[in-house]
Amino acid sequence: MLKKKLRILIAEDNDINSRLADRMLARLGYQARIVVNGLEAIDTLQTEAYDLVLMDLQMPVMDGFEATQWIQDHPDKLQQIPAVVAMTANTRFEDRQKAAQVGMVDFIAKPISLDRLRTVLEQWD
């Protein structure tokens, strides 16, 4: 039974990682939509309102850094301005710093931990 109202978009090109994140979200009572790159995330955000985006950093077509920067630069073109959380295996200080610079509000390292995901979601729900 879904009890959470937070609208979540997952931008992840790896099918296994996106399904894992989706299952973890479902286990926590959330429902999400999945897109496979930053450009699809932007297209989706222009037509649908989301509270939170779990954004992979390295994707084809448009990576998470570029997509997040676009979101920050074009808020008037979005249905709603979402919080963007980096979701990546790249956990170097430089990656975290760049994520913050483009407007990402938090950082989840892969492999994703259910407890870490819960902690991040509780900040926004």
CSV table of N, CA and C in Angstrom, one decimal:
chain,number,residue,atom,x,y,z
A,1,MET,N,0.8,-1.2,0.0
A,1,MET,CA,0.0,0.0,0.0
A,1,MET,C,0.9,1.2,0.0
A,2,LEU,N,0.7,2.1,-1.0
A,2,LEU,CA,1.4,3.4,-1.0
A,2,LEU,C,0.8,4.4,-0.1
A,3,LYS,N,1.7,5.0,0.7
A,3,LYS,CA,1.2,6.0,1.7
A,3,LYS,C,1.9,7.3,1.5
A,4,LYS,N,2.9,7.3,0.7
A,4,LYS,CA,3.7,8.6,0.6
A,4,LYS,C,3.2,9.3,-0.7
A,5,LYS,N,3.3,10.6,-0.6
A,5,LYS,CA,2.8,11.5,-1.7
A,5,LYS,C,4.0,12.1,-2.5
A,6,LEU,N,5.2,11.9,-2.1
A,6,LEU,CA,6.3,12.5,-2.8
A,6,LEU,C,6.4,11.9,-4.2
A,7,ARG,N,6.4,12.8,-5.2
A,7,ARG,CA,6.5,12.3,-6.6
A,7,ARG,C,8.0,12.3,-7.0
A,8,ILE,N,8.5,11.1,-7.4
A,8,ILE,CA,9.9,10.8,-7.6
A,8,ILE,C,10.1,10.4,-9.1
A,9,LEU,N,11.2,11.0,-9.7
A,9,LEU,CA,11.6,10.6,-11.0
A,9,LEU,C,13.0,10.0,-10.9
A,10,ILE,N,13.3,8.9,-11.4
A,10,ILE,CA,14.6,8.2,-11.4
A,10,ILE,C,15.2,8.4,-12.8
A,11,ALA,N,16.3,9.1,-12.9
A,11,ALA,CA,17.0,9.2,-14.2
A,11,ALA,C,18.3,8.3,-14.1
A,12,GLU,N,18.2,7.2,-14.7
A,12,GLU,CA,19.3,6.1,-14.6
A,12,GLU,C,19.3,5.3,-15.9
A,13,ASP,N,20.5,5.2,-16.5
A,13,ASP,CA,20.6,4.5,-17.8
A,13,ASP,C,20.8,3.0,-17.6
A,14,ASN,N,21.2,2.5,-16.4
A,14,ASN,CA,21.4,1.1,-16.2
A,14,ASN,C,20.1,0.5,-15.7
A,15,ASP,N,19.6,-0.5,-16.4
A,15,ASP,CA,18.4,-1.1,-16.1
A,15,ASP,C,18.3,-1.8,-14.7
A,16,ILE,N,19.4,-2.4,-14.4
A,16,ILE,CA,19.5,-3.1,-13.1
A,16,ILE,C,19.4,-2.1,-12.0
A,17,ASN,N,20.2,-1.0,-12.1
A,17,ASN,CA,20.2,0.1,-11.1
A,17,ASN,C,18.9,0.8,-11.0
A,18,SER,N,18.2,1.0,-12.1
A,18,SER,CA,16.9,1.7,-12.0
A,18,SER,C,15.8,0.8,-11.4
A,19,ARG,N,15.9,-0.4,-11.8
A,19,ARG,CA,14.9,-1.4,-11.2
A,19,ARG,C,15.1,-1.5,-9.7
A,20,LEU,N,16.4,-1.6,-9.3
A,20,LEU,CA,16.7,-1.7,-7.9
A,20,LEU,C,16.2,-0.5,-7.1
A,21,ALA,N,16.5,0.7,-7.6
A,21,ALA,CA,16.0,1.9,-7.0
A,21,ALA,C,14.5,2.0,-6.9
A,22,ASP,N,13.9,1.6,-8.0
A,22,ASP,CA,12.4,1.5,-8.0
A,22,ASP,C,11.8,0.6,-6.9
A,23,ARG,N,12.4,-0.6,-6.8
A,23,ARG,CA,12.0,-1.6,-5.8
A,23,ARG,C,12.2,-1.1,-4.4
A,24,MET,N,13.4,-0.4,-4.2
A,24,MET,CA,13.6,0.1,-2.8
A,24,MET,C,12.6,1.2,-2.5
A,25,LEU,N,12.3,2.1,-3.5
A,25,LEU,CA,11.3,3.1,-3.2
A,25,LEU,C,10.0,2.5,-2.9
A,26,ALA,N,9.6,1.5,-3.7
A,26,ALA,CA,8.3,0.8,-3.4
A,26,ALA,C,8.3,0.2,-2.0
A,27,ARG,N,9.4,-0.4,-1.6
A,27,ARG,CA,9.5,-1.0,-0.3
A,27,ARG,C,9.3,0.1,0.8
A,28,LEU,N,9.7,1.3,0.5
A,28,LEU,CA,9.5,2.4,1.4
A,28,LEU,C,8.2,3.1,1.3
A,29,GLY,N,7.4,2.7,0.4
A,29,GLY,CA,6.0,3.2,0.2
A,29,GLY,C,5.9,4.3,-0.9
A,30,TYR,N,6.9,4.4,-1.7
A,30,TYR,CA,6.9,5.4,-2.8
A,30,TYR,C,6.7,4.8,-4.2
A,31,GLN,N,6.2,5.6,-5.1
A,31,GLN,CA,6.1,5.2,-6.5
A,31,GLN,C,7.0,6.2,-7.3
A,32,ALA,N,7.6,5.6,-8.3
A,32,ALA,CA,8.5,6.5,-9.1
A,32,ALA,C,8.3,6.2,-10.6
A,33,ARG,N,8.8,7.1,-11.4
A,33,ARG,CA,8.8,6.9,-12.9
A,33,ARG,C,10.3,6.9,-13.2
A,34,ILE,N,10.7,6.1,-14.2
A,34,ILE,CA,12.0,5.9,-14.6
A,34,ILE,C,12.2,6.4,-16.0
A,35,VAL,N,13.3,7.2,-16.2
A,35,VAL,CA,13.8,7.6,-17.5
A,35,VAL,C,15.3,7.2,-17.7
A,36,VAL,N,15.8,7.2,-18.9
A,36,VAL,CA,17.1,6.6,-19.1
A,36,VAL,C,18.2,7.6,-19.3
A,37,ASN,N,17.9,8.9,-19.4
A,37,ASN,CA,19.0,9.9,-19.5
A,37,ASN,C,18.5,11.3,-19.1
A,38,GLY,N,19.4,12.2,-19.0
A,38,GLY,CA,19.1,13.6,-18.6
A,38,GLY,C,18.1,14.3,-19.5
A,39,LEU,N,18.2,14.1,-20.8
A,39,LEU,CA,17.3,14.7,-21.7
A,39,LEU,C,15.9,14.2,-21.5
A,40,GLU,N,15.7,12.9,-21.3
A,40,GLU,CA,14.4,12.4,-21.0
A,40,GLU,C,13.8,13.0,-19.7
A,41,ALA,N,14.8,13.2,-18.7
A,41,ALA,CA,14.4,13.7,-17.4
A,41,ALA,C,13.8,15.2,-17.6
A,42,ILE,N,14.5,15.9,-18.4
A,42,ILE,CA,14.1,17.3,-18.7
A,42,ILE,C,12.8,17.3,-19.4
A,43,ASP,N,12.6,16.5,-20.4
A,43,ASP,CA,11.4,16.4,-21.2
A,43,ASP,C,10.2,16.0,-20.2
A,44,THR,N,10.4,15.1,-19.4
A,44,THR,CA,9.4,14.7,-18.4
A,44,THR,C,9.1,15.8,-17.4
A,45,LEU,N,10.1,16.5,-16.9
A,45,LEU,CA,9.9,17.6,-16.0
A,45,LEU,C,9.1,18.8,-16.6
A,46,GLN,N,9.2,18.9,-17.9
A,46,GLN,CA,8.4,20.0,-18.5
A,46,GLN,C,6.9,19.7,-18.7
A,47,THR,N,6.6,18.4,-18.6
A,47,THR,CA,5.2,18.1,-18.7
A,47,THR,C,4.5,17.5,-17.5
A,48,GLU,N,5.3,17.1,-16.5
A,48,GLU,CA,4.8,16.5,-15.3
A,48,GLU,C,5.6,17.1,-14.1
A,49,ALA,N,4.9,17.2,-13.0
A,49,ALA,CA,5.4,17.7,-11.7
A,49,ALA,C,6.0,16.6,-10.9
A,50,TYR,N,7.3,16.8,-10.5
A,50,TYR,CA,8.0,15.9,-9.6
A,50,TYR,C,8.6,16.7,-8.5
A,51,ASP,N,8.6,16.1,-7.3
A,51,ASP,CA,9.2,16.7,-6.1
A,51,ASP,C,10.7,16.4,-6.0
A,52,LEU,N,11.1,15.3,-6.5
A,52,LEU,CA,12.5,14.8,-6.3
A,52,LEU,C,12.9,14.0,-7.6
A,53,VAL,N,14.2,14.3,-8.0
A,53,VAL,CA,14.8,13.5,-9.0
A,53,VAL,C,16.0,12.8,-8.5
A,54,LEU,N,16.1,11.5,-8.6
A,54,LEU,CA,17.3,10.7,-8.3
A,54,LEU,C,18.0,10.6,-9.6
A,55,MET,N,19.1,11.3,-9.7
A,55,MET,CA,19.8,11.6,-11.0
A,55,MET,C,21.2,10.9,-11.0
A,56,ASP,N,21.3,9.9,-11.9
A,56,ASP,CA,22.6,9.3,-12.2
A,56,ASP,C,23.5,10.4,-12.8
A,57,LEU,N,24.8,10.4,-12.5
A,57,LEU,CA,25.7,11.4,-13.0
A,57,LEU,C,26.2,11.1,-14.4
A,58,GLN,N,26.4,9.8,-14.7
A,58,GLN,CA,27.0,9.4,-16.0
A,58,GLN,C,25.9,8.6,-16.8
A,59,MET,N,25.4,9.3,-17.8
A,59,MET,CA,24.4,8.7,-18.7
A,59,MET,C,24.6,9.2,-20.1
A,60,PRO,N,24.2,8.4,-21.1
A,60,PRO,CA,24.4,8.8,-22.5
A,60,PRO,C,23.4,10.0,-22.8
A,61,VAL,N,23.6,10.6,-23.9
A,61,VAL,CA,22.8,11.7,-24.5
A,61,VAL,C,23.0,12.9,-23.7
A,62,MET,N,22.6,12.9,-22.4
A,62,MET,CA,22.8,14.1,-21.5
A,62,MET,C,23.1,13.5,-20.1
A,63,ASP,N,24.2,13.9,-19.5
A,63,ASP,CA,24.5,13.3,-18.2
A,63,ASP,C,23.8,14.1,-17.1
A,64,GLY,N,23.9,13.6,-15.9
A,64,GLY,CA,23.2,14.2,-14.8
A,64,GLY,C,23.6,15.6,-14.4
A,65,PHE,N,24.9,15.9,-14.6
A,65,PHE,CA,25.4,17.3,-14.4
A,65,PHE,C,24.7,18.3,-15.3
A,66,GLU,N,24.7,17.9,-16.6
A,66,GLU,CA,24.1,18.8,-17.6
A,66,GLU,C,22.6,19.0,-17.4
A,67,ALA,N,22.0,17.9,-17.1
A,67,ALA,CA,20.5,17.9,-16.9
A,67,ALA,C,20.2,18.8,-15.7
A,68,THR,N,20.9,18.6,-14.6
A,68,THR,CA,20.7,19.4,-13.4
A,68,THR,C,20.9,20.9,-13.6
A,69,GLN,N,22.0,21.2,-14.3
A,69,GLN,CA,22.3,22.6,-14.7
A,69,GLN,C,21.2,23.2,-15.5
A,70,TRP,N,20.6,22.4,-16.4
A,70,TRP,CA,19.5,22.9,-17.3
A,70,TRP,C,18.3,23.2,-16.4
A,71,ILE,N,18.0,22.3,-15.5
A,71,ILE,CA,16.9,22.4,-14.5
A,71,ILE,C,17.1,23.8,-13.8
A,72,GLN,N,18.3,24.0,-13.3
A,72,GLN,CA,18.5,25.2,-12.5
A,72,GLN,C,18.4,26.5,-13.4
A,73,ASP,N,18.8,26.4,-14.6
A,73,ASP,CA,18.8,27.5,-15.5
A,73,ASP,C,17.5,27.8,-16.2
A,74,HIS,N,16.5,26.9,-16.2
A,74,HIS,CA,15.2,27.0,-16.8
A,74,HIS,C,14.0,26.7,-16.0
A,75,PRO,N,14.0,27.2,-14.7
A,75,PRO,CA,12.9,26.8,-13.9
A,75,PRO,C,11.5,27.2,-14.4
A,76,ASP,N,11.4,28.2,-15.3
A,76,ASP,CA,10.2,28.7,-15.8
A,76,ASP,C,9.6,27.7,-16.9
A,77,LYS,N,10.4,26.7,-17.3
A,77,LYS,CA,10.0,25.8,-18.3
A,77,LYS,C,9.5,24.5,-17.7
A,78,LEU,N,9.6,24.4,-16.4
A,78,LEU,CA,9.3,23.1,-15.7
A,78,LEU,C,7.9,23.2,-15.0
A,79,GLN,N,7.2,22.1,-14.9
A,79,GLN,CA,5.9,22.1,-14.1
A,79,GLN,C,6.2,22.4,-12.7
A,80,GLN,N,7.3,22.0,-12.1
A,80,GLN,CA,7.6,22.2,-10.7
A,80,GLN,C,9.2,22.1,-10.6
A,81,ILE,N,9.8,22.8,-9.8
A,81,ILE,CA,11.2,22.7,-9.6
A,81,ILE,C,11.5,21.6,-8.6
A,82,PRO,N,12.1,20.5,-9.0
A,82,PRO,CA,12.4,19.4,-8.1
A,82,PRO,C,13.7,19.6,-7.4
A,83,ALA,N,13.8,18.9,-6.2
A,83,ALA,CA,15.1,18.7,-5.6
A,83,ALA,C,15.8,17.6,-6.4
A,84,VAL,N,17.1,17.8,-6.7
A,84,VAL,CA,17.8,16.8,-7.5
A,84,VAL,C,18.9,16.2,-6.6
A,85,VAL,N,18.9,14.8,-6.5
A,85,VAL,CA,19.8,14.1,-5.7
A,85,VAL,C,20.7,13.3,-6.6
A,86,ALA,N,22.0,13.4,-6.5
A,86,ALA,CA,22.9,12.6,-7.2
A,86,ALA,C,22.9,11.2,-6.8
A,87,MET,N,22.9,10.3,-7.7
A,87,MET,CA,22.9,8.9,-7.4
A,87,MET,C,24.0,8.2,-8.3
A,88,THR,N,25.1,7.9,-7.7
A,88,THR,CA,26.3,7.5,-8.5
A,88,THR,C,27.3,6.6,-7.8
A,89,ALA,N,28.1,5.9,-8.6
A,89,ALA,CA,29.2,5.1,-8.0
A,89,ALA,C,30.4,6.0,-7.8
A,90,ASN,N,30.4,7.2,-8.5
A,90,ASN,CA,31.5,8.1,-8.4
A,90,ASN,C,31.4,8.9,-7.1
A,91,THR,N,32.2,8.5,-6.1
A,91,THR,CA,32.0,9.2,-4.8
A,91,THR,C,33.2,10.0,-4.4
A,92,ARG,N,34.0,10.4,-5.4
A,92,ARG,CA,35.2,11.3,-5.1
A,92,ARG,C,34.7,12.7,-4.6
A,93,PHE,N,35.5,13.3,-3.9
A,93,PHE,CA,35.2,14.7,-3.4
A,93,PHE,C,34.9,15.6,-4.6
A,94,GLU,N,35.6,15.5,-5.7
A,94,GLU,CA,35.4,16.4,-6.9
A,94,GLU,C,34.0,16.1,-7.4
A,95,ASP,N,33.5,14.9,-7.5
A,95,ASP,CA,32.2,14.6,-8.0
A,95,ASP,C,31.1,15.2,-7.1
A,96,ARG,N,31.3,15.1,-5.8
A,96,ARG,CA,30.4,15.7,-4.8
A,96,ARG,C,30.3,17.2,-5.0
A,97,GLN,N,31.5,17.8,-5.1
A,97,GLN,CA,31.6,19.2,-5.3
A,97,GLN,C,30.9,19.7,-6.5
A,98,LYS,N,31.2,19.0,-7.6
A,98,LYS,CA,30.6,19.4,-8.9
A,98,LYS,C,29.0,19.2,-8.9
A,99,ALA,N,28.6,18.2,-8.2
A,99,ALA,CA,27.1,17.9,-8.0
A,99,ALA,C,26.5,19.1,-7.3
A,100,ALA,N,27.1,19.5,-6.2
A,100,ALA,CA,26.6,20.7,-5.4
A,100,ALA,C,26.7,22.0,-6.3
A,101,GLN,N,27.7,22.2,-7.1
A,101,GLN,CA,27.8,23.4,-7.9
A,101,GLN,C,26.7,23.5,-8.9
A,102,VAL,N,26.2,22.4,-9.5
A,102,VAL,CA,25.2,22.5,-10.5
A,102,VAL,C,23.8,22.5,-9.8
A,103,GLY,N,23.7,22.3,-8.5
A,103,GLY,CA,22.4,22.4,-7.8
A,103,GLY,C,21.9,21.2,-7.2
A,104,MET,N,22.6,20.1,-7.2
A,104,MET,CA,22.1,18.9,-6.6
A,104,MET,C,22.2,19.1,-5.0
A,105,VAL,N,21.1,18.6,-4.4
A,105,VAL,CA,21.0,18.9,-3.0
A,105,VAL,C,21.5,17.8,-2.0
A,106,ASP,N,21.8,16.6,-2.6
A,106,ASP,CA,22.3,15.5,-1.8
A,106,ASP,C,22.9,14.5,-2.7
A,107,PHE,N,23.5,13.5,-2.1
A,107,PHE,CA,24.3,12.5,-2.9
A,107,PHE,C,24.1,11.1,-2.3
A,108,ILE,N,23.7,10.2,-3.1
A,108,ILE,CA,23.6,8.8,-2.7
A,108,ILE,C,24.6,8.0,-3.5
A,109,ALA,N,25.4,7.3,-2.8
A,109,ALA,CA,26.5,6.4,-3.4
A,109,ALA,C,25.9,5.1,-3.8
A,110,LYS,N,26.3,4.5,-5.0
A,110,LYS,CA,25.9,3.2,-5.4
A,110,LYS,C,27.0,2.3,-4.9
A,111,PRO,N,26.7,1.0,-4.5
A,111,PRO,CA,25.3,0.5,-4.5
A,111,PRO,C,24.5,1.2,-3.5
A,112,ILE,N,23.2,1.4,-3.8
A,112,ILE,CA,22.3,2.1,-3.0
A,112,ILE,C,22.0,1.3,-1.7
A,113,SER,N,22.0,2.0,-0.6
A,113,SER,CA,21.6,1.4,0.7
A,113,SER,C,20.2,1.9,1.0
A,114,LEU,N,19.4,0.9,1.4
A,114,LEU,CA,18.0,1.3,1.8
A,114,LEU,C,17.9,2.3,2.9
A,115,ASP,N,18.8,2.2,3.9
A,115,ASP,CA,18.8,3.2,4.9
A,115,ASP,C,19.2,4.6,4.5
A,116,ARG,N,20.2,4.6,3.6
A,116,ARG,CA,20.6,5.9,3.1
A,116,ARG,C,19.5,6.6,2.2
A,117,LEU,N,18.8,5.7,1.4
A,117,LEU,CA,17.7,6.2,0.6
A,117,LEU,C,16.6,6.7,1.5
A,118,ARG,N,16.3,6.0,2.5
A,118,ARG,CA,15.2,6.4,3.4
A,118,ARG,C,15.6,7.8,4.1
A,119,THR,N,16.8,7.9,4.5
A,119,THR,CA,17.3,9.2,5.1
A,119,THR,C,17.1,10.4,4.2
A,120,VAL,N,17.5,10.2,2.9
A,120,VAL,CA,17.4,11.3,2.0
A,120,VAL,C,15.9,11.6,1.7
A,121,LEU,N,15.1,10.6,1.5
A,121,LEU,CA,13.7,10.8,1.3
A,121,LEU,C,13.0,11.5,2.4
A,122,GLU,N,13.3,11.2,3.6
A,122,GLU,CA,12.7,11.8,4.8
A,122,GLU,C,12.9,13.3,4.8
A,123,GLN,N,13.9,13.8,4.2
A,123,GLN,CA,14.2,15.2,4.2
A,123,GLN,C,13.2,16.0,3.3
A,124,TRP,N,12.6,15.3,2.3
A,124,TRP,CA,11.8,15.9,1.3
A,124,TRP,C,10.3,15.5,1.4
A,125,ASP,N,10.0,14.5,2.2
A,125,ASP,CA,8.6,14.1,2.3
A,125,ASP,C,7.9,14.7,3.5
